[in-house]
PDB file of C-alpha atoms and ligand atoms in Angstrom:
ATOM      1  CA  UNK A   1      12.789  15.257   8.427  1.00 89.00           C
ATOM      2  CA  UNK A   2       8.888  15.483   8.048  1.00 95.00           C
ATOM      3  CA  UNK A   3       5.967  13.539   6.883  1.00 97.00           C
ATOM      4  CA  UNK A   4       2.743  15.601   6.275  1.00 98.00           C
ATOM      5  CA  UNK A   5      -0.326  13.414   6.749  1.00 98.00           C
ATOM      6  CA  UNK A   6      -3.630  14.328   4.829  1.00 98.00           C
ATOM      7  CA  UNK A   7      -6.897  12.042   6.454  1.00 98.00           C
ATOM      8  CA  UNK A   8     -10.447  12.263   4.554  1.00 98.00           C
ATOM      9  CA  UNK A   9     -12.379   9.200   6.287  1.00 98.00           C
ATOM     10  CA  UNK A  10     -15.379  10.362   7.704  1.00 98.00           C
ATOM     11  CA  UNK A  11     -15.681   7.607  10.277  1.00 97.00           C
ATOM     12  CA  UNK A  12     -12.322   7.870  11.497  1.00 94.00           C
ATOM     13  CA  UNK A  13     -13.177   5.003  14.493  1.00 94.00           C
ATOM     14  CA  UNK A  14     -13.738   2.128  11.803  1.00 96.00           C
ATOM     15  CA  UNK A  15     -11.932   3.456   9.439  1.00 98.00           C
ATOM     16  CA  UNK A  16      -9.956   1.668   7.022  1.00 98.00           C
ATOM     17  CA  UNK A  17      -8.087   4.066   5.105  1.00 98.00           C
ATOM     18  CA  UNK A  18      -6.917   5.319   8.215  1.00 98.00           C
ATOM     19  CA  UNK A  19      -5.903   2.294   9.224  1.00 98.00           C
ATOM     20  CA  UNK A  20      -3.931   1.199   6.143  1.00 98.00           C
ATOM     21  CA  UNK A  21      -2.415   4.888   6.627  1.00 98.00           C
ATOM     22  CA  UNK A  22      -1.293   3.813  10.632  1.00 98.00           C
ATOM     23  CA  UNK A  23       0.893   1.178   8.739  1.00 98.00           C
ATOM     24  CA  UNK A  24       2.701   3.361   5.972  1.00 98.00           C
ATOM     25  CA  UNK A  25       3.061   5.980   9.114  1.00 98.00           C
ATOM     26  CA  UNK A  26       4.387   3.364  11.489  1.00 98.00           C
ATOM     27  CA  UNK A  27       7.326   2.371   9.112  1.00 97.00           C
ATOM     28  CA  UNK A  28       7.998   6.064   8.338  1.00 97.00           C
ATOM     29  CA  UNK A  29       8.226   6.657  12.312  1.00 96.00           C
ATOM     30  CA  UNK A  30      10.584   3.343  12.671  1.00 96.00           C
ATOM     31  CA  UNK A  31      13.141   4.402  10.151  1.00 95.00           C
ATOM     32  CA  UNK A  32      12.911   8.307  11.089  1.00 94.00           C
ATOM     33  CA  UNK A  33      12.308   8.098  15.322  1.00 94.00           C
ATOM     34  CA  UNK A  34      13.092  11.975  15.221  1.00 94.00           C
ATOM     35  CA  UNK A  35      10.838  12.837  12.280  1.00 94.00           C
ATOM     36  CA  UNK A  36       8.235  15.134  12.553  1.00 95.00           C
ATOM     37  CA  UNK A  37       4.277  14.097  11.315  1.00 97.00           C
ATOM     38  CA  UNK A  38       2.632  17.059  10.585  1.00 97.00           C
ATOM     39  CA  UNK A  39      -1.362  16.120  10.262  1.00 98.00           C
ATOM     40  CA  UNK A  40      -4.409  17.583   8.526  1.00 98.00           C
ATOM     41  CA  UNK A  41      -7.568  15.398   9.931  1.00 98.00           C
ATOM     42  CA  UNK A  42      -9.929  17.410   7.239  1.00 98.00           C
ATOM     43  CA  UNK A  43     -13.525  15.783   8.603  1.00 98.00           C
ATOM     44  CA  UNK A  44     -12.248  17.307  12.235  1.00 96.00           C
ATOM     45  CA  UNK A  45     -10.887  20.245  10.743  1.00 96.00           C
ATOM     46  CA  UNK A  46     -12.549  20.728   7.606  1.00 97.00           C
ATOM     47  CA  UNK A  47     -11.162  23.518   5.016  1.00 98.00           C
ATOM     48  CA  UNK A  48     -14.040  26.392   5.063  1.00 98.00           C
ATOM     49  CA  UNK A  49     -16.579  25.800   2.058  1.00 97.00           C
ATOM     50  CA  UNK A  50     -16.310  29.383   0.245  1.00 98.00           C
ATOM     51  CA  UNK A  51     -12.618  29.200   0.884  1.00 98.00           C
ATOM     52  CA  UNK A  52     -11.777  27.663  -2.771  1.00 98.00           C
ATOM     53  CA  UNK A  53     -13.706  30.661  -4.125  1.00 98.00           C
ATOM     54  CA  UNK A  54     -12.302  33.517  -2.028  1.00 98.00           C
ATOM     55  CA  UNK A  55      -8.799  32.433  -3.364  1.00 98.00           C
ATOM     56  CA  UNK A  56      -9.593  32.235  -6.766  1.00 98.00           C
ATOM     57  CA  UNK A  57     -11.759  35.448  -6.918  1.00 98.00           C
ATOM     58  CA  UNK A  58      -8.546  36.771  -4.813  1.00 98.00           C
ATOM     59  CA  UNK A  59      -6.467  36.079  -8.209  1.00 96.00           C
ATOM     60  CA  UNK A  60      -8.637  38.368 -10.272  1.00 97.00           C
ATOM     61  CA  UNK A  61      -8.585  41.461  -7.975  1.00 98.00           C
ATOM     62  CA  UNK A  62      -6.112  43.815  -7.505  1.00 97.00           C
ATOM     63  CA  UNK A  63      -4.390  42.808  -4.101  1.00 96.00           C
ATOM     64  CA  UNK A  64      -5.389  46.280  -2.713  1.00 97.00           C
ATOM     65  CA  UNK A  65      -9.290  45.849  -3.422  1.00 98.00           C
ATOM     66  CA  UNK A  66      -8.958  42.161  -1.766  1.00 98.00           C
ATOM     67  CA  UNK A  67     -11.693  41.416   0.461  1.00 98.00           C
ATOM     68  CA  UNK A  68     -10.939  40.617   4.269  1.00 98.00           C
ATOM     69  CA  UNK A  69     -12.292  36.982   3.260  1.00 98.00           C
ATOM     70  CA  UNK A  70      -9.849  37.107   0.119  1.00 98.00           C
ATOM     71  CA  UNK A  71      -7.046  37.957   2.033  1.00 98.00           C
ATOM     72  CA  UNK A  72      -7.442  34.662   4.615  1.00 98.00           C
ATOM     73  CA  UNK A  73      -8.546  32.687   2.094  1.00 98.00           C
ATOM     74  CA  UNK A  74      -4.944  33.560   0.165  1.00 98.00           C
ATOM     75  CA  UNK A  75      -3.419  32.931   3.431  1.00 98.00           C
ATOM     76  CA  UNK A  76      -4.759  29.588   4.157  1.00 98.00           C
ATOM     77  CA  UNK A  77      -3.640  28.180   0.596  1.00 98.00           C
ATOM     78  CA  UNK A  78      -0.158  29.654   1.242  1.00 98.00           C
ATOM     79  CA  UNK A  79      -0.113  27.516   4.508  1.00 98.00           C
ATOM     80  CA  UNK A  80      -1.434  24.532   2.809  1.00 98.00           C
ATOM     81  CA  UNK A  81       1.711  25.127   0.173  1.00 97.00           C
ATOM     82  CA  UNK A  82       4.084  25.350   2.722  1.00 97.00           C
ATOM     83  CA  UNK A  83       2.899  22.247   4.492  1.00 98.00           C
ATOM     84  CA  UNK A  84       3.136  20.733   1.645  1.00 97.00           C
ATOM     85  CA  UNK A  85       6.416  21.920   0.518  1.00 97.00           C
ATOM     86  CA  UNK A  86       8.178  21.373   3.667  1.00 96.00           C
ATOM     87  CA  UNK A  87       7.201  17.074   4.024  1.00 97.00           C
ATOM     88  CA  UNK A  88      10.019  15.516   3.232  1.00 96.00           C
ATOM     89  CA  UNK A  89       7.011  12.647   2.114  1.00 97.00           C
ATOM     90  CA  UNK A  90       3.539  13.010   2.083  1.00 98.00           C
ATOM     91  CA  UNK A  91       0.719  10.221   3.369  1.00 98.00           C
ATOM     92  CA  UNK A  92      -2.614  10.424   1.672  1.00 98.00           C
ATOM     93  CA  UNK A  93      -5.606   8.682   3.210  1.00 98.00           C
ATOM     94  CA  UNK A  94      -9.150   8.786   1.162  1.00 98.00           C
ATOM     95  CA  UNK A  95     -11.985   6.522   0.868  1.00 98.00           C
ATOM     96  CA  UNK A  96     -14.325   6.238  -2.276  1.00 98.00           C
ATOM     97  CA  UNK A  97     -17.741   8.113  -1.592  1.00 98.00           C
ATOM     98  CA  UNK A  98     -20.537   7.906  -4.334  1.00 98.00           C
ATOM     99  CA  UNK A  99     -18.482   6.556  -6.788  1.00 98.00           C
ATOM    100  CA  UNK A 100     -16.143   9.688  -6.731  1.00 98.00           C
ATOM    101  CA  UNK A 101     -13.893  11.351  -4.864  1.00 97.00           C
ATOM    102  CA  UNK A 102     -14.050  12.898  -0.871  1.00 98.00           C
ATOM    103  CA  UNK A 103     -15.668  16.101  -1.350  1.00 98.00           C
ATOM    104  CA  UNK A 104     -12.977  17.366   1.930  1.00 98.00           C
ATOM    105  CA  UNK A 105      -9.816  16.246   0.102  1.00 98.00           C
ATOM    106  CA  UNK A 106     -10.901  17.853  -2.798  1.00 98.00           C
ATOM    107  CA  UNK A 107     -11.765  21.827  -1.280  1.00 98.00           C
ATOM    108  CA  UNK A 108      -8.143  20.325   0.378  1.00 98.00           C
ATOM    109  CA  UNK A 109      -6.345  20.503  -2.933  1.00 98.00           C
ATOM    110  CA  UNK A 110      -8.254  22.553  -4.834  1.00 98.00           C
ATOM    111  CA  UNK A 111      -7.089  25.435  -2.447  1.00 98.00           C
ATOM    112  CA  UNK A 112      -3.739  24.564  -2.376  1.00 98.00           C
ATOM    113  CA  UNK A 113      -3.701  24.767  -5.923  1.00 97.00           C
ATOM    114  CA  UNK A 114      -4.363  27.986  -6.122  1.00 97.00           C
ATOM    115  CA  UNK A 115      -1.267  28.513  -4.897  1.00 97.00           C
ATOM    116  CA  UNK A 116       1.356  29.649  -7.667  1.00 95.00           C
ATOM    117  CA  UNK A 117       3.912  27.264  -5.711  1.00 95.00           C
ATOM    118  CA  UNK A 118       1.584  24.396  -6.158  1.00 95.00           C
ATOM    119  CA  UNK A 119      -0.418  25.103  -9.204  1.00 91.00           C
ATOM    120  CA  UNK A 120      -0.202  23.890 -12.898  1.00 82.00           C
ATOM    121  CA  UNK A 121       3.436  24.070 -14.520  1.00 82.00           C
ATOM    122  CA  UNK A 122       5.422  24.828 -10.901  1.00 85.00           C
ATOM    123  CA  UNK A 123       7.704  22.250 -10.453  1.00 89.00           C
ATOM    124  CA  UNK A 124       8.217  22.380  -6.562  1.00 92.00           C
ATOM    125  CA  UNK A 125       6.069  19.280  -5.885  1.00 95.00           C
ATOM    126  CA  UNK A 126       8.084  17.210  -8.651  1.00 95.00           C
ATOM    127  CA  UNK A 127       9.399  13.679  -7.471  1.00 95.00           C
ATOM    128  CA  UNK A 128       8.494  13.807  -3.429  1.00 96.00           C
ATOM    129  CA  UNK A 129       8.032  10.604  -2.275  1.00 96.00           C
ATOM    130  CA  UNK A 130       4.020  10.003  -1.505  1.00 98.00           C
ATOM    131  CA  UNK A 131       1.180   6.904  -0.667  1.00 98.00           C
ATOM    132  CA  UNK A 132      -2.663   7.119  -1.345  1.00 98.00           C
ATOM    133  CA  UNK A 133      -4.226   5.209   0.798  1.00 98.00           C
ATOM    134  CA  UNK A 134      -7.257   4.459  -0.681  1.00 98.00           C
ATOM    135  CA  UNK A 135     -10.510   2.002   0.539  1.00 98.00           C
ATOM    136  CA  UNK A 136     -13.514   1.232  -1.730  1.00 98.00           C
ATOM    137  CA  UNK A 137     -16.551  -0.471   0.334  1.00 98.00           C
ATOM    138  CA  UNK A 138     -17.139  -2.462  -2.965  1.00 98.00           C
ATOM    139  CA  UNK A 139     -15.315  -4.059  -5.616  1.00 97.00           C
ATOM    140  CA  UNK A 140     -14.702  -2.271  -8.794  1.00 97.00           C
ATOM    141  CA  UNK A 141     -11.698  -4.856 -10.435  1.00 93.00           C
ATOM    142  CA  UNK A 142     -11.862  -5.466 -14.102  1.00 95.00           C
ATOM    143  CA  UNK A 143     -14.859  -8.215 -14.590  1.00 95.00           C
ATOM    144  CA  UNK A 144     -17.055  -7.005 -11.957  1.00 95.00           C
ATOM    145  CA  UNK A 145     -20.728  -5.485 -12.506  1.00 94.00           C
ATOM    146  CA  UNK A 146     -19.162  -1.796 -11.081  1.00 96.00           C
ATOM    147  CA  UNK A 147     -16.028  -1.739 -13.085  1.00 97.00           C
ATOM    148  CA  UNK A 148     -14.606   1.742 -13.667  1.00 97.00           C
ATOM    149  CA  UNK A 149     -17.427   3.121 -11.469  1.00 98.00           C
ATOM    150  CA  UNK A 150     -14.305   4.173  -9.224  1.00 98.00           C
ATOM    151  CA  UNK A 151     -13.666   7.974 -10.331  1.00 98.00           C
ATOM    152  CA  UNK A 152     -11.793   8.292  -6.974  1.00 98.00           C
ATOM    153  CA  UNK A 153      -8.458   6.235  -8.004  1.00 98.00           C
ATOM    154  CA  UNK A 154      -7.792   7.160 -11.100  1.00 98.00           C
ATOM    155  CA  UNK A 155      -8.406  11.145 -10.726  1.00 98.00           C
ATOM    156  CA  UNK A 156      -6.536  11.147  -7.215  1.00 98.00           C
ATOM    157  CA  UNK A 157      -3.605   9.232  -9.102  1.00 98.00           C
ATOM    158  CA  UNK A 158      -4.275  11.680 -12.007  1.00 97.00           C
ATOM    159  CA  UNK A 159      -4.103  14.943  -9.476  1.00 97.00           C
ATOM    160  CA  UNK A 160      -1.162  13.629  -7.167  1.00 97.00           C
ATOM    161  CA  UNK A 161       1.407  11.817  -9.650  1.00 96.00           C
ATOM    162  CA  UNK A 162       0.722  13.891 -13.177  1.00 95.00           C
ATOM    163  CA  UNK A 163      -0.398  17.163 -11.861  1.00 95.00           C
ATOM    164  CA  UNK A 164       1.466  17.605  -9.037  1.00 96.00           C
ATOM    165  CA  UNK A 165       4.372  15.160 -10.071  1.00 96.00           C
ATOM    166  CA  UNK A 166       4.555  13.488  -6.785  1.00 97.00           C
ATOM    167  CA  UNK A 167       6.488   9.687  -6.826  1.00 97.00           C
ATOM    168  CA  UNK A 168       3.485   8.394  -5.841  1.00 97.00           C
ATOM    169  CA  UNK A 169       2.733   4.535  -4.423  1.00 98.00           C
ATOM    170  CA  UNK A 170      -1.173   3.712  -4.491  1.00 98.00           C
ATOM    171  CA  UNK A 171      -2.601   1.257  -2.198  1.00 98.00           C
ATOM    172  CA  UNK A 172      -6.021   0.709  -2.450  1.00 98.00           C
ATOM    173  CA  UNK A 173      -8.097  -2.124  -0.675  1.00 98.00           C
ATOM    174  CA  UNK A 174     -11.567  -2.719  -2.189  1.00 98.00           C
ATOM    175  CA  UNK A 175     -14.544  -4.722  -0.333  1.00 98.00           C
ATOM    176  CA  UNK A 176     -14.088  -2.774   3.206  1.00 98.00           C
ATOM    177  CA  UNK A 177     -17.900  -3.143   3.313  1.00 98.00           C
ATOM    178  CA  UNK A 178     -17.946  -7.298   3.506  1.00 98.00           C
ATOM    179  CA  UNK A 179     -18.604  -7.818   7.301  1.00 96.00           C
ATOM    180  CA  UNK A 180     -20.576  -4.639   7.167  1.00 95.00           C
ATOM    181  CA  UNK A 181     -22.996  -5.155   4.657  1.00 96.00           C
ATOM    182  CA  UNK A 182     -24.475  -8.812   4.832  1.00 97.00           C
ATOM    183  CA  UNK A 183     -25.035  -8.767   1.060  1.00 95.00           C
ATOM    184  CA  UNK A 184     -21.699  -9.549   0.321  1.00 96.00           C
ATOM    185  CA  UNK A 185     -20.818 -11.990   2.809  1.00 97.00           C
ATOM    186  CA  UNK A 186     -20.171 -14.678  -0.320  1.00 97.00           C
ATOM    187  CA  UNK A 187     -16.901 -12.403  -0.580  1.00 97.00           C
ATOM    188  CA  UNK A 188     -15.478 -13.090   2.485  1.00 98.00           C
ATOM    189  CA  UNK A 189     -12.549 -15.081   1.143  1.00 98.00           C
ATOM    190  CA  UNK A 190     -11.889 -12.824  -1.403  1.00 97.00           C
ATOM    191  CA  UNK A 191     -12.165  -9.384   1.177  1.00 98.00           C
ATOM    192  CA  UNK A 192     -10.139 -11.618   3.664  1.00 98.00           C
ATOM    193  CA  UNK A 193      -7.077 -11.869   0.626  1.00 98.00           C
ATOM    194  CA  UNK A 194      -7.649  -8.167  -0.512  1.00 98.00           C
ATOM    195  CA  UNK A 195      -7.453  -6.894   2.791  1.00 98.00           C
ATOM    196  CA  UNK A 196      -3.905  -8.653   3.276  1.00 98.00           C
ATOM    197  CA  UNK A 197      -2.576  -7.647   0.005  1.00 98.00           C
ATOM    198  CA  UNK A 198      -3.293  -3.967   0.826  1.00 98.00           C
ATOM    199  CA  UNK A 199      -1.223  -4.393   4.431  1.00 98.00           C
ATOM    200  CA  UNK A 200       1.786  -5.524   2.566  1.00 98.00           C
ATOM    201  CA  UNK A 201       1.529  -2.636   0.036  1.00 98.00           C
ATOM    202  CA  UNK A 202       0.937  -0.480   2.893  1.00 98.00           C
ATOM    203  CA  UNK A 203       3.963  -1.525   4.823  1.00 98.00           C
ATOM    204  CA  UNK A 204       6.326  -1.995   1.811  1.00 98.00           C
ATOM    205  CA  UNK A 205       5.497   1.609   0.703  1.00 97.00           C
ATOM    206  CA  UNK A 206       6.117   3.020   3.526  1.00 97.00           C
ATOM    207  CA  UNK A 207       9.162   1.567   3.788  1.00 97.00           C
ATOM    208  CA  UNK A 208      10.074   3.075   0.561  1.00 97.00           C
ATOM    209  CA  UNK A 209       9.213   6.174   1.416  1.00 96.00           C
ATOM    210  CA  UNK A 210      11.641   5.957   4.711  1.00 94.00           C
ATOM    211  CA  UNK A 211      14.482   4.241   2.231  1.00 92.00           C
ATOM    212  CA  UNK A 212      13.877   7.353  -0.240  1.00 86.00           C
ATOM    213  CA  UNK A 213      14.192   9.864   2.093  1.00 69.00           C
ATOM    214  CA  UNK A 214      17.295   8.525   3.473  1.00 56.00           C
ATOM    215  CA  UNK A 215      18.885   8.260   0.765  1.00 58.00           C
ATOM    216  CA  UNK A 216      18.055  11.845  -0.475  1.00 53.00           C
ATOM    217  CA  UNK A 217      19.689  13.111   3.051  1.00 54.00           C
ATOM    218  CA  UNK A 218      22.539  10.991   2.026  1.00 51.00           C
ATOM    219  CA  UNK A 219      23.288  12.378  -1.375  1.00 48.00           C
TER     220      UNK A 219
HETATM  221  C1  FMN B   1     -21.396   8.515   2.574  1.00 63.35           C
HETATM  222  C2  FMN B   1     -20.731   7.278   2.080  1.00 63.35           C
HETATM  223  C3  FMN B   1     -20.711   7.023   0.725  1.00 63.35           C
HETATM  224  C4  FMN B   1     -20.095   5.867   0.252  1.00 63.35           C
HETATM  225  N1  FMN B   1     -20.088   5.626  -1.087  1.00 63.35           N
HETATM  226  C5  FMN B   1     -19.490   4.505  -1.549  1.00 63.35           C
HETATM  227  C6  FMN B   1     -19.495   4.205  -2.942  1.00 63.35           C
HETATM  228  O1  FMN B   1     -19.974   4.952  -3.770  1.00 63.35           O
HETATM  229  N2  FMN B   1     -18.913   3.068  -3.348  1.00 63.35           N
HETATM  230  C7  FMN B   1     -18.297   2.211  -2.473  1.00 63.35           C
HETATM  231  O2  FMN B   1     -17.751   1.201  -2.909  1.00 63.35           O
HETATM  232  N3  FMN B   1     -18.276   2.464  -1.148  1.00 63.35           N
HETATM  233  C8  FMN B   1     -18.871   3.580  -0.677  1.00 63.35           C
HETATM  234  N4  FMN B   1     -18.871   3.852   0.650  1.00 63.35           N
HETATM  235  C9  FMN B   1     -18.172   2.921   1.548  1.00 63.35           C
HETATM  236  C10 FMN B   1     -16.804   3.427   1.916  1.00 63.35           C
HETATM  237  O3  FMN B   1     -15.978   3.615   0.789  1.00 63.35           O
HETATM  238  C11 FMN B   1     -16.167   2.412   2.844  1.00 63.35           C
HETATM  239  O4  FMN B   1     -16.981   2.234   3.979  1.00 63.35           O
HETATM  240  C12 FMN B   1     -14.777   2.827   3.264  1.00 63.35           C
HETATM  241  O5  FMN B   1     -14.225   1.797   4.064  1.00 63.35           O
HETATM  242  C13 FMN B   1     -14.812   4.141   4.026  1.00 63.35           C
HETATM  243  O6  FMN B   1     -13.514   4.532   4.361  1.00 63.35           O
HETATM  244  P1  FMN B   1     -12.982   4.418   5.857  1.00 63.35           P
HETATM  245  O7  FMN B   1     -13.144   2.973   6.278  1.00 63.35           O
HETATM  246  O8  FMN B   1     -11.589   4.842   5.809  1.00 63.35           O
HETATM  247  O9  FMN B   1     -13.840   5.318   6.708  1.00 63.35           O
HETATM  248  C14 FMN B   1     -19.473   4.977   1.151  1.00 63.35           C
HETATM  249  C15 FMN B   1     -19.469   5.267   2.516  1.00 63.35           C
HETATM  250  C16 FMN B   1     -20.093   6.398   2.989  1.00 63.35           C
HETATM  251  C17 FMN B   1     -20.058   6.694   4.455  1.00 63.35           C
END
């Protein structure tokens, strides 16, 4: 029994994805004592930056003329795959950088997508239990000034539950930046509720996760 844990924040002390993730994780741990968490902190341990382009230049030469930076960068997606693979659930923490999506987690699943395992029409992936754990310093709801200016959600959601086919739970708690940023202290009854919403969903889906596991061992 494994979960594989993916972090992106780059502020890991404050951080609030990380902390929404510590929840899903501790319910994991409490139904599972014996389970493994495998983790991949990618700001501490980030994937090389050419490594996305040695694997896909590796799938248009002959394995024999591969280069040495080819070959490792081959060999790194086939770990990611097998991490991957091997979760019995997966745990997803991101945060929303300018307006889009963390550049880490990204060069993170672009590589292990080049992997034929993980890649477009492979079926591997299909229906393993996952949470996003996603934080947005503002507020991008429907009827605020920024709505849909969050290309993080919707593309990680798009990536993790359509491409990949994960049975994926998204919890995502907006306004992490009231407290932070004076300018949007009027929201601090508003931040205060989001905040608390996001916990629940946090702990409920990690429960599920647990519940979904067991019951697979079950079967
Ligand atoms: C470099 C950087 C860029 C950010 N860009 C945005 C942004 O475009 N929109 C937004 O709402 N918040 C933005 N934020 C705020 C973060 O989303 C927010 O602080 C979040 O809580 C960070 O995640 P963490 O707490 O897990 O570290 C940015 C933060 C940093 C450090």
């Amino acid at each position: 029994m494994s979960l594989l844990r993916i972090d992106a924040s780059l502020l890991p002390a404050t951080s609030a994805s990380r902390a929404l993730g510590d929840l899903v994780e501790a319910e994991w741990t409490q139904a599972h004592p014996d389970s493994v968490v495998t983790r991949r902190n990618l700001i501490e341990s980030p994937i090389p930056a050419d490594a996305w382009q040695n694997a896909v230049y590796a799938g248009f030469t002959p394995e024999d003329d591969r280069t040495e930076e080819q070959r490792a960068a081959v060999a790194l997606a086939a770990q990611l795959a097998d991490e991957i693979i091997a979760a019995d659930a997966l745990l997803f923490t991101v945060p929303l950088y300018n307006y889009g999506i963390s550049q880490h987690f990204k060069l993170w699943f672009d590589l292990a997508y080049t992997d034929p395992r993980t890649n477009a029409g492979s079926t591997t992936l299909a229906g393993k239990p996952a949470t996003l754990a996603t934080v947005l310093g503002g507020n991008y709801d429907e009827g605020t000034p920024k709505e849909g200016w969050d290309h993080s959600t919707p593309y990680l959601t798009r990536l993790l539950q359509d491409a990949w086919g994960l049975d994926l739970r998204v919890v995502q708690r907006p306004f992490t930046l009231v407290g932070v940023n004076p300018a949007l202290d009027q929201f601090a009854d508003l931040a205060a509720d989001l905040k608390s919403e996001a916990e629940t969903k946090a702990v409920e889906s990690g429960r599920e996760l647990a519940e979904l596991r067991g019951k697979t061992d079950a079967a």
